[in-house]
Short mmCIF file of C-alpha atoms and ligand atoms in Angstrom, two decimals:
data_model
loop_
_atom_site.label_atom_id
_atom_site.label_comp_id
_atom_site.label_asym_id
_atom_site.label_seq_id
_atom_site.Cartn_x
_atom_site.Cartn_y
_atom_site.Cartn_z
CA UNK A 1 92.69 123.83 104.78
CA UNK A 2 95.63 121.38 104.90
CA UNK A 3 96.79 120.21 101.46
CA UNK A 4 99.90 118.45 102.20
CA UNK A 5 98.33 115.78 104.90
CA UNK A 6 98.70 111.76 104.29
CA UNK A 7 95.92 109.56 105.21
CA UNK A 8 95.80 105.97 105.58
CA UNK A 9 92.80 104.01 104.95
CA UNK A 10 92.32 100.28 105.15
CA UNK A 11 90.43 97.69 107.26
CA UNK A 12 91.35 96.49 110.94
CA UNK A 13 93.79 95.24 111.63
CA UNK A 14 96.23 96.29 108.21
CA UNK A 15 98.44 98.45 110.54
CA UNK A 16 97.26 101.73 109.83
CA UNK A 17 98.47 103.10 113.20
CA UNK A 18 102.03 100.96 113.27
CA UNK A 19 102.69 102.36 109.70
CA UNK A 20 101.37 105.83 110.19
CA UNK A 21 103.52 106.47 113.19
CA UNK A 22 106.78 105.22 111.63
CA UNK A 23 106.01 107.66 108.70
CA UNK A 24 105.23 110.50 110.64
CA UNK A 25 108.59 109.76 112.66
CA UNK A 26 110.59 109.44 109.66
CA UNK A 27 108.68 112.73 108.29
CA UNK A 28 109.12 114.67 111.05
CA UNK A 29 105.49 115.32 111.14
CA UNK A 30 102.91 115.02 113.88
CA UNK A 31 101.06 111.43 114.15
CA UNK A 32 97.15 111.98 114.24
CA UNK A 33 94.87 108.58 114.86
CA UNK A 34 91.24 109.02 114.62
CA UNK A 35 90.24 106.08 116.98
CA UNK A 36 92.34 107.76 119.85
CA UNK A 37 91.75 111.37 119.16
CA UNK A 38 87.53 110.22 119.65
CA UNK A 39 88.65 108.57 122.54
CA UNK A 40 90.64 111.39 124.30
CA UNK A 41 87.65 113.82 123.03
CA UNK A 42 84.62 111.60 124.37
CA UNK A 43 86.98 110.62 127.48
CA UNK A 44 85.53 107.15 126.68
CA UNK A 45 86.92 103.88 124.90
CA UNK A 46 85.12 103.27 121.54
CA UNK A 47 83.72 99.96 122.94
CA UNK A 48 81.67 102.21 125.68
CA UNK A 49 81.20 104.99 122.53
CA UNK A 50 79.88 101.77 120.65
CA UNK A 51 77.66 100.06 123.52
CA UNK A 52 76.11 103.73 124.41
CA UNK A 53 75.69 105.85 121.40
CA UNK A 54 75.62 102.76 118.83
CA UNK A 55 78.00 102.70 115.79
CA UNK A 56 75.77 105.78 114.15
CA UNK A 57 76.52 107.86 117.77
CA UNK A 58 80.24 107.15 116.62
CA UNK A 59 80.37 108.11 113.36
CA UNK A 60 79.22 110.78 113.86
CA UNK A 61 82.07 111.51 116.37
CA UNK A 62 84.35 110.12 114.03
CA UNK A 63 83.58 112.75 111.57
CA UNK A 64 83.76 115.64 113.79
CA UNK A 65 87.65 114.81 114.42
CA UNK A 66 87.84 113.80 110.88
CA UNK A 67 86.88 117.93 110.04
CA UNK A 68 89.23 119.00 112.96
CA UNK A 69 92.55 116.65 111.47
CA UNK A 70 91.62 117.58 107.79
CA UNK A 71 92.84 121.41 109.03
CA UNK A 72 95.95 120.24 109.72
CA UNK A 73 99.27 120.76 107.33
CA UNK A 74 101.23 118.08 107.27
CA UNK A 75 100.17 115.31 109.51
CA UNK A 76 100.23 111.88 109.08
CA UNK A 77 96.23 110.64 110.02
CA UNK A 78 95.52 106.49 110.42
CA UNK A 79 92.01 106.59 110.42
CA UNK A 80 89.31 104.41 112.23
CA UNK A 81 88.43 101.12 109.29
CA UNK A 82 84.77 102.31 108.53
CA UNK A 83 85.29 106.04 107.81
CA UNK A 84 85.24 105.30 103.89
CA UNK A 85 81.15 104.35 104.73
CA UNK A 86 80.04 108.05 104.69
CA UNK A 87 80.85 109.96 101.82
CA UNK A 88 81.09 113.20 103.53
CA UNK A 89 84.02 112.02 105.19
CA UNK A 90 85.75 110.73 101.84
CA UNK A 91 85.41 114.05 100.25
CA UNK A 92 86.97 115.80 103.33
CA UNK A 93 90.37 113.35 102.70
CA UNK A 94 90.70 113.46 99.36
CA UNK A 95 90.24 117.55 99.39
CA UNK A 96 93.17 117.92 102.52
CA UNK A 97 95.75 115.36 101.40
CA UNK A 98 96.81 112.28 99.64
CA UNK A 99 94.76 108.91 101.03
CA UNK A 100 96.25 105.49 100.53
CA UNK A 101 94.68 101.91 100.94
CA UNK A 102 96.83 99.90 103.06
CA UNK A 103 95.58 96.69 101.80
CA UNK A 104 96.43 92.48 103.20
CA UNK A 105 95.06 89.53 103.05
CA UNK A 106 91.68 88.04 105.19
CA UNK A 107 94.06 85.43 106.87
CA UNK A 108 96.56 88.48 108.18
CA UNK A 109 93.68 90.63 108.96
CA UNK A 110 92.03 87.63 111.23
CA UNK A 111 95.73 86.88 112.30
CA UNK A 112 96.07 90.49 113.41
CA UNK A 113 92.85 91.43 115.27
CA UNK A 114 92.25 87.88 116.89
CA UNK A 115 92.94 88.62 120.29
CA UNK A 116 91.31 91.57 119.96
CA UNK A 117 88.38 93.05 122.30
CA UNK A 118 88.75 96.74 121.98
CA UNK A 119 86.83 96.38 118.14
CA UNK A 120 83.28 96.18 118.71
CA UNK A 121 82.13 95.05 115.30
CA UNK A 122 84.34 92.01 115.41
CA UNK A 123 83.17 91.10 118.83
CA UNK A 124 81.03 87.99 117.09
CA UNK A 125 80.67 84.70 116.80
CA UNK A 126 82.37 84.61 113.55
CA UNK A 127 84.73 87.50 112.71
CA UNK A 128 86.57 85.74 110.04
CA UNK A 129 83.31 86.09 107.96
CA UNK A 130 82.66 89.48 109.32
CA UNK A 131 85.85 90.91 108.02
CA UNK A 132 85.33 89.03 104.35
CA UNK A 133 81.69 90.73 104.87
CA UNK A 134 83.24 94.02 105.51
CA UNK A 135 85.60 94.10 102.93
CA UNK A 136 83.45 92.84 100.63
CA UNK A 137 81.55 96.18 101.46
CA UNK A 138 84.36 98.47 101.69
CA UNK A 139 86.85 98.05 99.43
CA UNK A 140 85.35 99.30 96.84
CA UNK A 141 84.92 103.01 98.75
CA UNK A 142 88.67 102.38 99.76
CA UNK A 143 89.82 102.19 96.11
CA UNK A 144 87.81 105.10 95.01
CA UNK A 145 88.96 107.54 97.65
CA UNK A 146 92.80 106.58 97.53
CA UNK A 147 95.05 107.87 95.63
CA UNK A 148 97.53 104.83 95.85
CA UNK A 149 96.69 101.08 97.18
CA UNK A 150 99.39 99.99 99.21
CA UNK A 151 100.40 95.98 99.65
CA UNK A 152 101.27 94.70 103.53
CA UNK A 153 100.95 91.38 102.91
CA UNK A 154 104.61 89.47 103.08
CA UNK A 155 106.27 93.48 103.82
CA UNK A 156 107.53 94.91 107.24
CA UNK A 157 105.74 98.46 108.11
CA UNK A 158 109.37 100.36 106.94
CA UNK A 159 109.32 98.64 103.71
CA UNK A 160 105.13 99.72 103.43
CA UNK A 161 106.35 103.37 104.95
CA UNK A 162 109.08 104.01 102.23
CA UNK A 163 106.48 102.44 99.10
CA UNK A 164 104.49 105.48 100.66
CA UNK A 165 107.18 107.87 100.86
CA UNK A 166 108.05 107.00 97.06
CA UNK A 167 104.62 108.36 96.41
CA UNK A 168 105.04 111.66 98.26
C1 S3P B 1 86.02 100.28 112.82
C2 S3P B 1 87.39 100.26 112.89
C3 S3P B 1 88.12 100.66 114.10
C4 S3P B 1 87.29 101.65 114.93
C5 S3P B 1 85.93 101.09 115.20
C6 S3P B 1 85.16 100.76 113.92
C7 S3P B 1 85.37 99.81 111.56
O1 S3P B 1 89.36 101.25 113.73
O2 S3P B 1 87.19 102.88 114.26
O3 S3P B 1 86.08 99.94 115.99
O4 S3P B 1 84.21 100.15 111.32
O5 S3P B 1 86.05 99.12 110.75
P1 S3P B 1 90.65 100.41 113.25
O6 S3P B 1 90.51 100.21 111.77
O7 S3P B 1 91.80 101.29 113.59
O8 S3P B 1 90.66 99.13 114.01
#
């Protein structure tokens, strides 16, 4: 099993993937993202994962690449916003690397997902209130499976990537 891996948890939208790419570049080690590995694996996009198999038919997808990327030794994993809800999948992080919560504010999060259609849960009437509603849910499971809680708000991703690498 990989000990040395990073993971990055944290709702949509914190820049997860932005962030863990930079790090992996300035690590030198390989860039893993959950959302796209499902999506290469299923050889669909997660809204068509979402509108056939429902959000349970992707979790458990999500899981199955989470157990594949955990076997890595150092990679750099962003990882899909919801993948703190089953616990299974916290204990498989926290065993193979060090996790951090990427944390921001509601108004960046709305500011940085508002054009967005490719995230099915936020396809509502009302996703401001669905990502308070979500948070409200999740950070709590985001806290207790990171190791360190990292701030974005008012910080570029290289200042965010080198408050990570201090940890490291
Ligand atoms: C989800 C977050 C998405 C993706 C899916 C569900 C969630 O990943 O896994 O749309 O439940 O919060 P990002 O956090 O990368 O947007």
């Amino acid at each position: 099993m990989g000990e040395r891996n990073v993971f990055l948890v944290g709702p949509m939208g914190v820049g997860k993937s932005t962030i863990g790419r930079l790090l992996a570049a300035e690590l030198n080690w390989p860039f893993f993202d959950t959302d796209r590995v499902i999506e290469s694996r299923t050889g669909a996009d997660i809204p068509w994962i979402f509108d056939m198999e429902g959000e349970s038919g992707f979790r458990l997808r999500e899981t199955n690449v989470l157990r594949e990327l955990v076997a890595k030794d150092g990679a750099v994993v962003a990882t899909g916003g919801g993948i703190v809800t089953r616990p299974e999948n916290c204990d498989l992080m926290r065993s193979n690397g060090v996790v951090f919560y990427l944390t921001a504010s509601v108004d960046q999060l709305v500011k940085r997902t508002s054009r967005d259609k490719k995230r099915p849960l936020l396809q509502v009437e009302n996703p401001r209130q669905k990502i308070v509603d979500l948070l409200e849910e999740r950070d709590p499971l985001y806290r207790s499976v990171a190791n360190y809680v990292i701030q974005t708000d008012h910080f570029s991703p290289k200042t965010a990537v080198a408050d990570i690498r201090s940890h490291l």
